[in-house]
Short mmCIF file of C-alpha atoms in Angstrom, two decimals:
data_model
loop_
_atom_site.label_atom_id
_atom_site.label_comp_id
_atom_site.label_asym_id
_atom_site.label_seq_id
_atom_site.Cartn_x
_atom_site.Cartn_y
_atom_site.Cartn_z
CA UNK A 1 10.54 24.70 11.14
CA UNK A 2 8.62 23.97 14.34
CA UNK A 3 6.53 20.78 14.13
CA UNK A 4 3.65 22.62 15.80
CA UNK A 5 3.19 24.51 12.52
CA UNK A 6 1.94 21.29 10.92
CA UNK A 7 -0.64 20.35 13.54
CA UNK A 8 -4.18 21.18 12.51
CA UNK A 9 -7.73 20.32 13.31
CA UNK A 10 -9.14 17.80 10.78
CA UNK A 11 -11.73 19.13 8.33
CA UNK A 12 -14.51 17.35 6.47
CA UNK A 13 -13.98 16.61 2.80
CA UNK A 14 -16.58 15.31 0.38
CA UNK A 15 -15.99 11.94 -1.25
CA UNK A 16 -17.82 10.93 -4.41
CA UNK A 17 -18.17 7.38 -5.65
CA UNK A 18 -18.81 7.77 -9.36
CA UNK A 19 -17.92 4.34 -10.68
CA UNK A 20 -20.11 3.47 -13.64
CA UNK A 21 -21.47 0.26 -12.08
CA UNK A 22 -22.37 2.05 -8.82
CA UNK A 23 -24.10 4.93 -10.62
CA UNK A 24 -26.03 2.47 -12.80
CA UNK A 25 -27.13 0.31 -9.87
CA UNK A 26 -28.02 3.13 -7.42
CA UNK A 27 -29.20 5.74 -9.93
CA UNK A 28 -26.60 8.40 -9.12
CA UNK A 29 -23.19 9.04 -7.62
CA UNK A 30 -22.91 8.12 -3.96
CA UNK A 31 -21.43 10.74 -1.65
CA UNK A 32 -20.17 10.84 1.90
CA UNK A 33 -17.64 12.81 3.92
CA UNK A 34 -14.45 11.90 5.75
CA UNK A 35 -11.96 13.89 7.75
CA UNK A 36 -8.95 15.09 5.76
CA UNK A 37 -6.62 13.92 8.56
CA UNK A 38 -6.85 10.92 10.86
CA UNK A 39 -4.93 9.87 13.93
CA UNK A 40 -2.03 7.50 13.39
CA UNK A 41 -3.82 4.56 15.06
CA UNK A 42 -6.77 4.82 12.64
CA UNK A 43 -4.41 5.16 9.69
CA UNK A 44 -2.49 2.00 10.56
CA UNK A 45 -5.64 0.08 11.60
CA UNK A 46 -7.27 0.89 8.26
CA UNK A 47 -4.43 -0.47 6.14
CA UNK A 48 -3.57 -3.37 8.49
CA UNK A 49 -7.19 -4.53 8.56
CA UNK A 50 -7.20 -4.68 4.77
CA UNK A 51 -3.93 -6.61 4.55
CA UNK A 52 -5.14 -8.99 7.29
CA UNK A 53 -8.56 -9.37 5.59
CA UNK A 54 -10.12 -8.46 8.95
CA UNK A 55 -13.70 -7.67 7.92
CA UNK A 56 -14.94 -6.99 11.45
CA UNK A 57 -12.24 -4.40 12.05
CA UNK A 58 -12.84 -2.82 8.63
CA UNK A 59 -16.56 -2.51 9.38
CA UNK A 60 -15.73 -0.79 12.67
CA UNK A 61 -13.28 1.59 10.99
CA UNK A 62 -15.74 2.40 8.20
CA UNK A 63 -18.35 3.30 10.81
CA UNK A 64 -15.87 5.80 12.28
CA UNK A 65 -14.68 7.22 8.96
CA UNK A 66 -17.83 7.51 6.83
CA UNK A 67 -19.66 10.65 7.90
CA UNK A 68 -22.41 12.98 6.73
CA UNK A 69 -21.91 16.65 5.84
CA UNK A 70 -22.21 17.55 9.55
CA UNK A 71 -19.49 15.12 10.64
CA UNK A 72 -21.92 12.59 12.13
CA UNK A 73 -21.52 8.86 11.61
CA UNK A 74 -23.90 7.45 9.02
CA UNK A 75 -23.48 3.70 9.50
CA UNK A 76 -25.17 2.72 12.75
CA UNK A 77 -24.00 -0.17 14.90
CA UNK A 78 -25.43 -3.40 13.54
CA UNK A 79 -25.82 -1.92 10.04
CA UNK A 80 -23.60 -2.61 7.05
CA UNK A 81 -23.26 -1.25 3.55
CA UNK A 82 -24.01 -3.44 0.54
CA UNK A 83 -20.78 -5.22 -0.44
CA UNK A 84 -20.32 -3.25 -3.69
CA UNK A 85 -20.66 0.09 -1.89
CA UNK A 86 -18.43 -1.07 0.96
CA UNK A 87 -15.67 -2.08 -1.46
CA UNK A 88 -16.03 1.13 -3.48
CA UNK A 89 -15.92 3.15 -0.24
CA UNK A 90 -12.81 1.31 0.94
CA UNK A 91 -11.14 2.06 -2.38
CA UNK A 92 -11.80 5.80 -2.32
CA UNK A 93 -10.99 6.09 1.39
CA UNK A 94 -7.73 4.23 0.78
CA UNK A 95 -6.87 6.57 -2.09
CA UNK A 96 -7.58 9.61 0.06
CA UNK A 97 -5.65 8.24 3.04
CA UNK A 98 -2.78 7.40 0.71
CA UNK A 99 -2.49 11.11 0.01
CA UNK A 100 -1.83 11.61 3.73
CA UNK A 101 1.47 9.77 3.56
CA UNK A 102 4.47 11.82 4.50
CA UNK A 103 6.34 13.41 1.63
CA UNK A 104 10.09 13.06 1.52
CA UNK A 105 12.02 16.22 2.28
CA UNK A 106 14.42 15.40 -0.55
CA UNK A 107 13.38 15.69 -4.18
CA UNK A 108 15.53 12.76 -5.34
CA UNK A 109 16.88 9.92 -3.29
CA UNK A 110 20.38 10.72 -2.13
CA UNK A 111 20.12 14.47 -2.73
CA UNK A 112 19.65 17.01 0.01
CA UNK A 113 17.44 20.05 -0.62
CA UNK A 114 19.36 23.24 -1.37
#
């Protein structure tokens, strides 16, 4: 199959933070939007920044990733999220980006599809 068939324009998806402690503290679920696909540089930067504990880079990436329902950035330069919301956001973004990982073309290691 032609690789061009897999290229698509990213679309906004709604993310809901519904952890009990967040809902209790802020009075409701917290929502934001992210793109359902990201470029490879952002993908690697996101995970590398976490493994390197690079807070500055993570703040920059979060500013790019966390959007409103119109696709506009919601965290302005010089602004930061409260630590609990930032960590919860990182968790759900990481879970969503983890779904973007390439799936193996074989069902079981060592077996070719029929």
